[in-house]
PDB file of C-alpha atoms in Angstrom:
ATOM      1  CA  UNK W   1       0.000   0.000   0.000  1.00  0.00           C
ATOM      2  CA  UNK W   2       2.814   2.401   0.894  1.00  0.00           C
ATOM      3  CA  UNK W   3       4.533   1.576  -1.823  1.00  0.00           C
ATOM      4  CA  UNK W   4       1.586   2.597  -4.138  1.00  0.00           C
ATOM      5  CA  UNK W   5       1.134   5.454  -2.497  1.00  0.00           C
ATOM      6  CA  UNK W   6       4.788   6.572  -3.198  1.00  0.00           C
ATOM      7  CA  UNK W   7       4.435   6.001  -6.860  1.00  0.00           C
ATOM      8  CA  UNK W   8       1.196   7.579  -6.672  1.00  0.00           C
ATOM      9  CA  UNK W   9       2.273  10.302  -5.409  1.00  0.00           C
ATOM     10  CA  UNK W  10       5.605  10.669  -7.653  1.00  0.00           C
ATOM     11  CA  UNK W  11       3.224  10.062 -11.095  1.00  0.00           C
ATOM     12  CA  UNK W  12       1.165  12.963 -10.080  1.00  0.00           C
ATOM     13  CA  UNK W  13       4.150  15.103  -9.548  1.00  0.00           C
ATOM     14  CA  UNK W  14       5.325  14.600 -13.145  1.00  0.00           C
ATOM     15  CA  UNK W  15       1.708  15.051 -14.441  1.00  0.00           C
ATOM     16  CA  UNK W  16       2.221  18.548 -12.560  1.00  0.00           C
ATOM     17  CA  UNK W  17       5.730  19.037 -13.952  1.00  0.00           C
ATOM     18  CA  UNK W  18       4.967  18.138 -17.725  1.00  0.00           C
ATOM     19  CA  UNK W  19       0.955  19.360 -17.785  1.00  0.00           C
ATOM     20  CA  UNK W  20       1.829  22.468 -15.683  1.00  0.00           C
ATOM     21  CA  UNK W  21       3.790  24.304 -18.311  1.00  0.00           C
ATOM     22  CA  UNK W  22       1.206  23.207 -20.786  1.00  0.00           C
ATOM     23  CA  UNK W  23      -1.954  24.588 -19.081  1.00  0.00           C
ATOM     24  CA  UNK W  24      -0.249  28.211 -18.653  1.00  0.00           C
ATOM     25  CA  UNK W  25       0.117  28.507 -22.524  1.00  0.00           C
ATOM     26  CA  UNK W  26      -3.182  27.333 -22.828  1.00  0.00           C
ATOM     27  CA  UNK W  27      -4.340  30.484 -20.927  1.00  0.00           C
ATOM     28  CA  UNK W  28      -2.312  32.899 -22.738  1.00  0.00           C
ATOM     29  CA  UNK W  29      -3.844  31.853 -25.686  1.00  0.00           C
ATOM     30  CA  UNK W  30      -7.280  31.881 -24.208  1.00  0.00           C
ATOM     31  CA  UNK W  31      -7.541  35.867 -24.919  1.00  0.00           C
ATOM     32  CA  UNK W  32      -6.741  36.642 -21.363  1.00  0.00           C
ATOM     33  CA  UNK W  33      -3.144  37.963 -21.659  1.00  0.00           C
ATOM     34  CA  UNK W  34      -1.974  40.508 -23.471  1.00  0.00           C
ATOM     35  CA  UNK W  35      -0.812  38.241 -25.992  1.00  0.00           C
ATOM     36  CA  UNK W  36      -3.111  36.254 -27.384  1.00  0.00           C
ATOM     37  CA  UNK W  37      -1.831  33.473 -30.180  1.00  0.00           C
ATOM     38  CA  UNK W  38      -5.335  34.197 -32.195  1.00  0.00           C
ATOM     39  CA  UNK W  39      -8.427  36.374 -32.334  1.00  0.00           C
ATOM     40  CA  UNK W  40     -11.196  35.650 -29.286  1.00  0.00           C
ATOM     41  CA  UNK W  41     -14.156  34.283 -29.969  1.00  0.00           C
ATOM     42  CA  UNK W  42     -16.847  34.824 -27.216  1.00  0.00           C
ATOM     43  CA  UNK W  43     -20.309  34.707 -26.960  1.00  0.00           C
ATOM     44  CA  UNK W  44     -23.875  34.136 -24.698  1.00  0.00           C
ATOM     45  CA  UNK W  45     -26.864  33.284 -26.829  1.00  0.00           C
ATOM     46  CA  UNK W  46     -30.278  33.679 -24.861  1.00  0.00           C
ATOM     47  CA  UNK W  47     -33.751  32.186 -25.811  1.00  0.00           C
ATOM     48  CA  UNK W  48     -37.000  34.243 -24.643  1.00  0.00           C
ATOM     49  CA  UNK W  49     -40.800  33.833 -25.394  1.00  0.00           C
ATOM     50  CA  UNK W  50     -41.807  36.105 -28.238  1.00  0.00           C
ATOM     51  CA  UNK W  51     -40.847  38.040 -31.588  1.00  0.00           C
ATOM     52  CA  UNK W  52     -38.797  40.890 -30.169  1.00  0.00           C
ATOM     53  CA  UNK W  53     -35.729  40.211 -27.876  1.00  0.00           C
ATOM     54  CA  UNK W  54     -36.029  43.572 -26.724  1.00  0.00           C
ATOM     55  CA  UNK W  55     -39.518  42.634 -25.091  1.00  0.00           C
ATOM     56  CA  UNK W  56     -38.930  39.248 -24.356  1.00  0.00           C
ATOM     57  CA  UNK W  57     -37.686  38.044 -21.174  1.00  0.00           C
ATOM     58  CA  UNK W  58     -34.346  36.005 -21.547  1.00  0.00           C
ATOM     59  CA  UNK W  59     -35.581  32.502 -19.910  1.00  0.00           C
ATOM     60  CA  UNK W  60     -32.430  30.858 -21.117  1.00  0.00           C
ATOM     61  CA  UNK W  61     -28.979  32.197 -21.253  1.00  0.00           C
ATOM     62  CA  UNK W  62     -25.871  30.432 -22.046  1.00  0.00           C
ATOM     63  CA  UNK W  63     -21.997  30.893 -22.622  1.00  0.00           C
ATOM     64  CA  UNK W  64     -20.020  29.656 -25.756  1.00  0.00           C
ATOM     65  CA  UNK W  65     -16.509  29.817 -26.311  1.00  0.00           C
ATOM     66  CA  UNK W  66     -14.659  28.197 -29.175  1.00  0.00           C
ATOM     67  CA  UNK W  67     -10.873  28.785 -28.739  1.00  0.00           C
ATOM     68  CA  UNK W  68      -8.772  27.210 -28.109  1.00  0.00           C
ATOM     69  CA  UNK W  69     -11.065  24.104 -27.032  1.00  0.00           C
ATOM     70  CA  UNK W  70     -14.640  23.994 -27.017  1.00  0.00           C
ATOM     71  CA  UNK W  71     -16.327  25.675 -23.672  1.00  0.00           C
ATOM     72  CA  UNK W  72     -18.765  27.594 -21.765  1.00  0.00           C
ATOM     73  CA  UNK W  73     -22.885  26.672 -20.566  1.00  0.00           C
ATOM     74  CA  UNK W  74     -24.151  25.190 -24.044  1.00  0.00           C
ATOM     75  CA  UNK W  75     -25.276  22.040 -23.410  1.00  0.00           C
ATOM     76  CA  UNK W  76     -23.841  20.774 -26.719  1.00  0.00           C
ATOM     77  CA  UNK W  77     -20.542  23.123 -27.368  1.00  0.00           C
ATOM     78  CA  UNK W  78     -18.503  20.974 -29.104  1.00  0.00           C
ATOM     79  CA  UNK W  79     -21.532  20.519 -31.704  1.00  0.00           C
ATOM     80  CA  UNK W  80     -22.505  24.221 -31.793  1.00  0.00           C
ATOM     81  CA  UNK W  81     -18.351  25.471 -32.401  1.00  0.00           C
ATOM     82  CA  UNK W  82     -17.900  22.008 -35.149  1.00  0.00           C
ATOM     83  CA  UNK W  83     -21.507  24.263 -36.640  1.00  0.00           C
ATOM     84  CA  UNK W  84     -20.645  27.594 -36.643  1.00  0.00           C
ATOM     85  CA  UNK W  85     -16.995  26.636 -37.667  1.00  0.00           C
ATOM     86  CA  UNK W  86     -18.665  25.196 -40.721  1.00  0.00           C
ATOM     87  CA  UNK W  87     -20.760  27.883 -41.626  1.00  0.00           C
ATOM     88  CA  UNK W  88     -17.679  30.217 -41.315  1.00  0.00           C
ATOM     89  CA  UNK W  89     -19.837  32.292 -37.789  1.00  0.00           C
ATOM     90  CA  UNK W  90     -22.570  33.300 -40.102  1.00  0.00           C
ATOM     91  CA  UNK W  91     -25.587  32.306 -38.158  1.00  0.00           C
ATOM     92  CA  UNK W  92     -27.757  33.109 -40.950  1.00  0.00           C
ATOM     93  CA  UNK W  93     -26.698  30.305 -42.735  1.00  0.00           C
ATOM     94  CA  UNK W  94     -28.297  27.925 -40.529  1.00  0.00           C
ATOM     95  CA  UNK W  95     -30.635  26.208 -42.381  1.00  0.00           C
ATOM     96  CA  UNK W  96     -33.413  24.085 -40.667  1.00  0.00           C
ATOM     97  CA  UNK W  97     -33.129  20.105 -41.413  1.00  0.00           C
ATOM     98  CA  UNK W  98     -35.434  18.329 -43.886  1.00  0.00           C
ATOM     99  CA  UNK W  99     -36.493  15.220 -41.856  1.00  0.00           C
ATOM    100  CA  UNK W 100     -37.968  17.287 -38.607  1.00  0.00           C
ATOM    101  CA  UNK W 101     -41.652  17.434 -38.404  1.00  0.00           C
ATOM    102  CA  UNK W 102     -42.880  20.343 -36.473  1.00  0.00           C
ATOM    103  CA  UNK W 103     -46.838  21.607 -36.026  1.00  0.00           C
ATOM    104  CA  UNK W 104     -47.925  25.348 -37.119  1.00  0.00           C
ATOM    105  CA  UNK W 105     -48.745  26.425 -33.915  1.00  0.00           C
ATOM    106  CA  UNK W 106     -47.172  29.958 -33.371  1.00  0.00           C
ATOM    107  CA  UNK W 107     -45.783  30.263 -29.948  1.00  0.00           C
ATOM    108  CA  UNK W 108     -42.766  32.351 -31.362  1.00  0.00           C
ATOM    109  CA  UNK W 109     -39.522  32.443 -29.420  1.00  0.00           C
ATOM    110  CA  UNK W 110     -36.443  34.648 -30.526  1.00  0.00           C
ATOM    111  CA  UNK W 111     -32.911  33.827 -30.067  1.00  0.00           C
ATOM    112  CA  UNK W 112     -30.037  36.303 -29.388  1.00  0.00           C
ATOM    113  CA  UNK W 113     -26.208  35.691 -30.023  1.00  0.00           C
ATOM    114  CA  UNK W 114     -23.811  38.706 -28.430  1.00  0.00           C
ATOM    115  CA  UNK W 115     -20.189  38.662 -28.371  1.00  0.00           C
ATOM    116  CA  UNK W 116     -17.278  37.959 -30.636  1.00  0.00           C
ATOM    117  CA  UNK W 117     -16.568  35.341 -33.061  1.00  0.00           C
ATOM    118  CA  UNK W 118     -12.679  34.891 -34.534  1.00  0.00           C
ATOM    119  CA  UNK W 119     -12.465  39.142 -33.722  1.00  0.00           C
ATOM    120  CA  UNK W 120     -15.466  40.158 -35.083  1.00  0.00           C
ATOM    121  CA  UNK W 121     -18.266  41.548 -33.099  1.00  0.00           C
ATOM    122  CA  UNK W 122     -21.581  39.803 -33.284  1.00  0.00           C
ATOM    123  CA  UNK W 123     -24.996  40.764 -32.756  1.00  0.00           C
ATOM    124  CA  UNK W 124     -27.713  38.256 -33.991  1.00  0.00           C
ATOM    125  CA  UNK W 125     -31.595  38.020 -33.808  1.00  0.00           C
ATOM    126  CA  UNK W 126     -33.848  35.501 -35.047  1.00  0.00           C
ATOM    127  CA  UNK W 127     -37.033  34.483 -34.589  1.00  0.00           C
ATOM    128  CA  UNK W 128     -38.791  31.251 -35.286  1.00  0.00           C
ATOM    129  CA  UNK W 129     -42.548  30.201 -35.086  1.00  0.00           C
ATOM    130  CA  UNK W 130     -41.885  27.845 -32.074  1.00  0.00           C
ATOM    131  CA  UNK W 131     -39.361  25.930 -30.405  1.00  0.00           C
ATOM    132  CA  UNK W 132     -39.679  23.078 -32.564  1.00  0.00           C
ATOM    133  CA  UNK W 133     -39.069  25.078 -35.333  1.00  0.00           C
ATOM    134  CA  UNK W 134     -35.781  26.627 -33.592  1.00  0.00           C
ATOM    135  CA  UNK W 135     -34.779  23.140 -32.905  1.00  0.00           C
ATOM    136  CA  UNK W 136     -34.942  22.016 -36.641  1.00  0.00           C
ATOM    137  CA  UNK W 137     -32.136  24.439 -37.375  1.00  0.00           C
ATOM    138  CA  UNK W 138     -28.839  23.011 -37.632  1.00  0.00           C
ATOM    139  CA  UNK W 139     -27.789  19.393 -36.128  1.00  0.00           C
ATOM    140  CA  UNK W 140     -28.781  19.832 -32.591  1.00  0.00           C
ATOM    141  CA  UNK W 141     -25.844  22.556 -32.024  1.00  0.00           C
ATOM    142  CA  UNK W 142     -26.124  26.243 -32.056  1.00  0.00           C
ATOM    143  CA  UNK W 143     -29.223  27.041 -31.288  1.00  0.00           C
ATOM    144  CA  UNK W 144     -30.529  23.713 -29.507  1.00  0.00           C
ATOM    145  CA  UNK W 145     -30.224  25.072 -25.601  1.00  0.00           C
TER     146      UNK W 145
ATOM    147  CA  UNK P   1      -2.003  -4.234  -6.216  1.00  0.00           C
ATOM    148  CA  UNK P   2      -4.902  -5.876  -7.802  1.00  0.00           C
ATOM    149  CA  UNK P   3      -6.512  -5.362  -4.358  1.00  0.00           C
ATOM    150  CA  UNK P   4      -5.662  -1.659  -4.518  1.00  0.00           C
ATOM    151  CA  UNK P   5      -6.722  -1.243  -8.178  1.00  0.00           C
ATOM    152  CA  UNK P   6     -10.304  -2.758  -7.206  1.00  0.00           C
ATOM    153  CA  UNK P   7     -10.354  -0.986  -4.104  1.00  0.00           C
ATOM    154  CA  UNK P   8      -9.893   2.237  -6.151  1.00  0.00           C
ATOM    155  CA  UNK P   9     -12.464   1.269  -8.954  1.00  0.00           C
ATOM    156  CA  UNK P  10     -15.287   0.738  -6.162  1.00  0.00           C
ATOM    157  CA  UNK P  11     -14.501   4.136  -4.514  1.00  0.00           C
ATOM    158  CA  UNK P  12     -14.569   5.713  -8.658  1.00  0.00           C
ATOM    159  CA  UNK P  13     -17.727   3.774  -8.720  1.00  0.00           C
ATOM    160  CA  UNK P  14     -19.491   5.378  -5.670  1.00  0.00           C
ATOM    161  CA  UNK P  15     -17.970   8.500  -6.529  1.00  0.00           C
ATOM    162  CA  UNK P  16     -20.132   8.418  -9.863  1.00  0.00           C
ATOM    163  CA  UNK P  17     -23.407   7.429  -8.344  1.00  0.00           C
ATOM    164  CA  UNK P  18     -23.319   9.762  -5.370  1.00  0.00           C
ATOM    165  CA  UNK P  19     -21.946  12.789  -7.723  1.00  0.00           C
ATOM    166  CA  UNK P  20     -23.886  12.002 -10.630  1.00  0.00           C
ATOM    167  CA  UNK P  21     -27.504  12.983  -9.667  1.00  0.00           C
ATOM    168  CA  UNK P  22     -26.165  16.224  -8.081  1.00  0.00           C
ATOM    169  CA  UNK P  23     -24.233  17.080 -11.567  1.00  0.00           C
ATOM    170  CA  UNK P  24     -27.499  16.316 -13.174  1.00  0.00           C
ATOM    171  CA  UNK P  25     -29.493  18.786 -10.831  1.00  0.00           C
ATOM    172  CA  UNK P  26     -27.019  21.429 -11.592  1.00  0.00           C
ATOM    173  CA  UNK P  27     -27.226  21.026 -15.085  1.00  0.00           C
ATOM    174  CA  UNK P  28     -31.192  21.802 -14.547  1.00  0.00           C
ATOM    175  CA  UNK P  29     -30.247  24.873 -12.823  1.00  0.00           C
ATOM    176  CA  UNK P  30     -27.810  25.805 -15.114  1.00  0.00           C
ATOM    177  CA  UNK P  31     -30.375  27.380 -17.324  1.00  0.00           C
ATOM    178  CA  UNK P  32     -30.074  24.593 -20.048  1.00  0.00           C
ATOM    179  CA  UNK P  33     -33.158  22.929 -19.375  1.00  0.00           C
ATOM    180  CA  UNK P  34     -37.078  24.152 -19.117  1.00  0.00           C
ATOM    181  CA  UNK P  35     -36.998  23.909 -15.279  1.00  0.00           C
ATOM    182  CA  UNK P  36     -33.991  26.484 -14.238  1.00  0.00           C
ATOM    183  CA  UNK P  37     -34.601  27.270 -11.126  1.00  0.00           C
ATOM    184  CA  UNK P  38     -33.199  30.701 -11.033  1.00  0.00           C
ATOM    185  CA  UNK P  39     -32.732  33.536 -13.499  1.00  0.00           C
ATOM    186  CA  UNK P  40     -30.293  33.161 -16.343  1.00  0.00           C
ATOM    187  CA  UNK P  41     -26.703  34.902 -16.236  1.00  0.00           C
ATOM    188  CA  UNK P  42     -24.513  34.665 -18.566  1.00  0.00           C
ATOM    189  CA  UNK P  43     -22.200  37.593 -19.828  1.00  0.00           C
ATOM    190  CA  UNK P  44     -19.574  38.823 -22.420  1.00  0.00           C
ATOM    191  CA  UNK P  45     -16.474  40.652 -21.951  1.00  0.00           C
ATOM    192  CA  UNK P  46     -14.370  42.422 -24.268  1.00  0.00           C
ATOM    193  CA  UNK P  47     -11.943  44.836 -24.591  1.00  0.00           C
ATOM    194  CA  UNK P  48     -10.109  47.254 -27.760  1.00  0.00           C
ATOM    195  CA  UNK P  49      -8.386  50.030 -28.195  1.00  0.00           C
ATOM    196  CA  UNK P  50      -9.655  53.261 -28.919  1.00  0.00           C
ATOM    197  CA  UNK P  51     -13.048  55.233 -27.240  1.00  0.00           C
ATOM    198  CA  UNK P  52     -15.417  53.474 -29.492  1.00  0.00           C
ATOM    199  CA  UNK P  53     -16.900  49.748 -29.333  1.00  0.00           C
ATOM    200  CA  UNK P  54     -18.271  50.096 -32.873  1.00  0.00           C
ATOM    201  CA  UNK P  55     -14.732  50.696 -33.830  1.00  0.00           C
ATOM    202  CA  UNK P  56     -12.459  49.129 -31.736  1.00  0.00           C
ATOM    203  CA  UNK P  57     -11.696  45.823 -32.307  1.00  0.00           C
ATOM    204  CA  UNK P  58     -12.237  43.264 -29.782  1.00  0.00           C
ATOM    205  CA  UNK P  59      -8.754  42.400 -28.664  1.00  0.00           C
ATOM    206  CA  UNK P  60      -9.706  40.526 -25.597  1.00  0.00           C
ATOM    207  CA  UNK P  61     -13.210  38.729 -25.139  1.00  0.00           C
ATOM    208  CA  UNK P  62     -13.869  36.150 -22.051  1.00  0.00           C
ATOM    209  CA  UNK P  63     -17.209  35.080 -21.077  1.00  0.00           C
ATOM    210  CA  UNK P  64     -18.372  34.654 -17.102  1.00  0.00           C
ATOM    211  CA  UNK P  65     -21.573  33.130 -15.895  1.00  0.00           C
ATOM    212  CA  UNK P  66     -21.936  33.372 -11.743  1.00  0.00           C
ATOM    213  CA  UNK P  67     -24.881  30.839 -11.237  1.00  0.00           C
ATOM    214  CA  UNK P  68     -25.046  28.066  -9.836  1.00  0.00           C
ATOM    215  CA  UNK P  69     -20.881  28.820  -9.302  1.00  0.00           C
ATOM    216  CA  UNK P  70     -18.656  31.313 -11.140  1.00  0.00           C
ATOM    217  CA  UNK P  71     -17.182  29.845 -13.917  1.00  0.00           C
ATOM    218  CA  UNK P  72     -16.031  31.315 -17.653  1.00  0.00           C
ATOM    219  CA  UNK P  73     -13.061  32.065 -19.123  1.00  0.00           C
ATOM    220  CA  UNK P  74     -12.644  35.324 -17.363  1.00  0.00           C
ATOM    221  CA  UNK P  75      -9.549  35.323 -15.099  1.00  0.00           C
ATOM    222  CA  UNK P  76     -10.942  35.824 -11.920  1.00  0.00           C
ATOM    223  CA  UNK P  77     -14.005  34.882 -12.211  1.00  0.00           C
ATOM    224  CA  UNK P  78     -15.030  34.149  -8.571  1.00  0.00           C
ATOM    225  CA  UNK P  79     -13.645  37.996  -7.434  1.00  0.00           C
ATOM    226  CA  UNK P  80     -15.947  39.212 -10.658  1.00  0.00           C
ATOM    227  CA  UNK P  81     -18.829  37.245  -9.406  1.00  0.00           C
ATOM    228  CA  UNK P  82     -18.881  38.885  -5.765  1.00  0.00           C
ATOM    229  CA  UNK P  83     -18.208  42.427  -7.177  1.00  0.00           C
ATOM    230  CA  UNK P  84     -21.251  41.927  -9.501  1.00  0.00           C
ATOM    231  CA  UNK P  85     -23.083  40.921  -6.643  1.00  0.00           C
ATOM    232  CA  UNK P  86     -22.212  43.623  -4.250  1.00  0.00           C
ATOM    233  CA  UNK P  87     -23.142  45.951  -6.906  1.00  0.00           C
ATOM    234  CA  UNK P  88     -26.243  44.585  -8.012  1.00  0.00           C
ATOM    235  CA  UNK P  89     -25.281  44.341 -11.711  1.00  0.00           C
ATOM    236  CA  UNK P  90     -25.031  48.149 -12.012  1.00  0.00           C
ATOM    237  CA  UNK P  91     -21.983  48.329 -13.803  1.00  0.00           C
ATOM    238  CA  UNK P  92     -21.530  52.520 -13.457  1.00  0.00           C
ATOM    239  CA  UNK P  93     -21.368  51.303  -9.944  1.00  0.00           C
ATOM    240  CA  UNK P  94     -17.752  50.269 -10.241  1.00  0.00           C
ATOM    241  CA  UNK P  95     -15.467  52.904  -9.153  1.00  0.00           C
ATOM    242  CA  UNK P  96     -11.812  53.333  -8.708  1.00  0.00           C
ATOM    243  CA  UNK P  97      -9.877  52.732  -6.101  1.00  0.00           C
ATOM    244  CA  UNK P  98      -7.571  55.550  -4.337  1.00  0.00           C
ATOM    245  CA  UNK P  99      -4.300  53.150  -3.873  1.00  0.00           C
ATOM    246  CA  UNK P 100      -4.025  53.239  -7.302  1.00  0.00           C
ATOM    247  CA  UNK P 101      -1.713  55.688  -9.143  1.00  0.00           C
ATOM    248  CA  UNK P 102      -1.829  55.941 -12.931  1.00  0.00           C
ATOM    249  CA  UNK P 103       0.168  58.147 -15.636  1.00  0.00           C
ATOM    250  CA  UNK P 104      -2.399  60.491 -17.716  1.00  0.00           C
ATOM    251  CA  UNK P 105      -1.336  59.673 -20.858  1.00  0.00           C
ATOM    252  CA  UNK P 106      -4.426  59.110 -23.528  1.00  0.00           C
ATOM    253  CA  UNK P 107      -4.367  55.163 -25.057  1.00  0.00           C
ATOM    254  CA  UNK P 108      -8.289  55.037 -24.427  1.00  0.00           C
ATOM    255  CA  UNK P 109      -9.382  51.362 -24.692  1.00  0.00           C
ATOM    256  CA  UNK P 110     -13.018  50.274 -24.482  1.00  0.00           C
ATOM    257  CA  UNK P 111     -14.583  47.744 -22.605  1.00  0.00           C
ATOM    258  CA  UNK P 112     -18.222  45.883 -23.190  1.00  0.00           C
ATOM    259  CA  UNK P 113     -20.606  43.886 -21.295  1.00  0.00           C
ATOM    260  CA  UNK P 114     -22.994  42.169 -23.403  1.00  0.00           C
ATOM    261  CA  UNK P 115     -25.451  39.472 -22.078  1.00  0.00           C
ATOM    262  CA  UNK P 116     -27.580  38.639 -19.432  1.00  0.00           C
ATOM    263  CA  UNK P 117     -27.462  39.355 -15.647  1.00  0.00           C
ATOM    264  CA  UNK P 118     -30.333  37.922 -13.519  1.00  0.00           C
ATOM    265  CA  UNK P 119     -32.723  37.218 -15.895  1.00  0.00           C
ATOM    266  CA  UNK P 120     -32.059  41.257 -17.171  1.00  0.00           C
ATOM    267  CA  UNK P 121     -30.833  42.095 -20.552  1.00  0.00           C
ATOM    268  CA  UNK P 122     -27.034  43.960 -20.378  1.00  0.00           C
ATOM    269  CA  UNK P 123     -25.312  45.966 -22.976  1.00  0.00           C
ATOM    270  CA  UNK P 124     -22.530  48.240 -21.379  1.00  0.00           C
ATOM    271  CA  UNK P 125     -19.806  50.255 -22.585  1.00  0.00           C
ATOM    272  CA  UNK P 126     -17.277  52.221 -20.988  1.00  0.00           C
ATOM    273  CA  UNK P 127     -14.568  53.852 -21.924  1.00  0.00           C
ATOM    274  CA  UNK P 128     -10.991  54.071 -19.967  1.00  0.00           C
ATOM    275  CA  UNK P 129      -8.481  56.916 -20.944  1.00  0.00           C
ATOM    276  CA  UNK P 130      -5.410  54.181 -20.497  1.00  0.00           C
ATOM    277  CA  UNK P 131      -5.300  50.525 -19.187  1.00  0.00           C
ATOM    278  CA  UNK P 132      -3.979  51.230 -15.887  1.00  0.00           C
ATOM    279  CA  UNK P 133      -7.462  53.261 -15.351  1.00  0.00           C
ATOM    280  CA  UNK P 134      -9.699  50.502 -16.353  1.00  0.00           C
ATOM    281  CA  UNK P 135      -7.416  48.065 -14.339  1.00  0.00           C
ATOM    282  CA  UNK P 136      -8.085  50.463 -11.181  1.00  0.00           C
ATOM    283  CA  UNK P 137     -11.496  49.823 -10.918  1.00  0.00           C
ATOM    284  CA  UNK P 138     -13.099  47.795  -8.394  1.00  0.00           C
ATOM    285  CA  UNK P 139     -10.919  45.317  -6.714  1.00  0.00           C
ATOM    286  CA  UNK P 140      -9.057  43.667  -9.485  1.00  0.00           C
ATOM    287  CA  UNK P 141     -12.271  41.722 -10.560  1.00  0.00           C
ATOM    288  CA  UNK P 142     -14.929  42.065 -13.289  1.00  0.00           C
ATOM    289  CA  UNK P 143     -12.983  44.737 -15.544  1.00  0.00           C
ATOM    290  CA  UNK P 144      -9.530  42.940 -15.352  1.00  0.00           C
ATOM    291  CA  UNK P 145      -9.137  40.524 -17.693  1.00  0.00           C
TER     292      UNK P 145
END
């Protein structure tokens, strides 16, 4: 048992030793320091009940970042950052799957995206008819929160 | 050491059941699901140079969420969840503090809040005449990153 312990105790050392290093970079690059190995990318997207974020209360709020690993509150942000990679951060060209069937009811709720993607300041709106609807857009990333 | 290695699975084992329903519950909370239990927060931070958002681009951008813990890619983000607190979200409500001496030379750079704090829509912008200024406000939390 002792001996384990000692061995134990020595690997995590040298996980400390080699990872330590390692993890500080990571940080640098994160945006934080003053030199930053590539442009920040940032941002909260909320969902609220309506057709006008300014009116609508946000009931959901949640934290993406992309760089340099995927991060934040999204339930899904690996998904939503492998998404908006592909569409190049230009939630507009989301486009809603073929093989989801959602009713017509219109319960509309809007989505907001604030912050920064690769440097560039975003501000997004969008509404859809109802959450189904939001849902449908993209492959359960971005916007499914 | 087989006895140790299947003494340390069980423990692994019991550590999953016993933390796994309470990571689920805070997930729930988190705002990601329909039953939060609490108001969303979930902000955006950047910082450029110049007195200008709309111009300045973001060099810096972290995001920080304070419920159900503080967490983000902001640098401090437990010291900029208590100073939000204290302050009730009012960001104007940050002032400087007197220990702090800065040179008056004019390198304005521009700092943002976009998002939401407690369930309440946020978009902030302030302007700093150098970076020793906006570092000197409140207590080396929410504005230095």
């Amino acid at each position: 048992m002792r001996n384990t312990a000692r061995w134990a105790a020595t690997l995590g050392l040298t996980a400390t030793a080699v990872c330590g290093p390692l993890t500080g970079t990571a940080l640098a690059a994160h945006g934080t320091g003053p030199s930053a190995l590539y442009a920040p990318s940032a941002l909260v997207l909320t969902m609220g009940r309506g057709d006008d974020a300014a009116l609508a209360t946000p009931e959901r709020a949640v934290t993406l970042t992309c760089a340099p690993t995927s991060s934040g509150t999204h339930p899904s942000a690996d998904r939503a950052c492998a998404e908006l990679r592909g569409i190049g951060g230009d939630f507009d060209a989301l486009a809603a799957r073929s093989d989801v069937l959602c009713n017509k009811l219109y319960r509309p709720v809007v989505v907001t995206v604030e912050g920064v993607w690769q440097g560039k300041r975003v501000s997004y709106e969008r509404v859809f008819s109802n959450e189904c609807v939001k849902d449908s857009y993209g492959y359960g990333g971005v916007f499914t929160f």
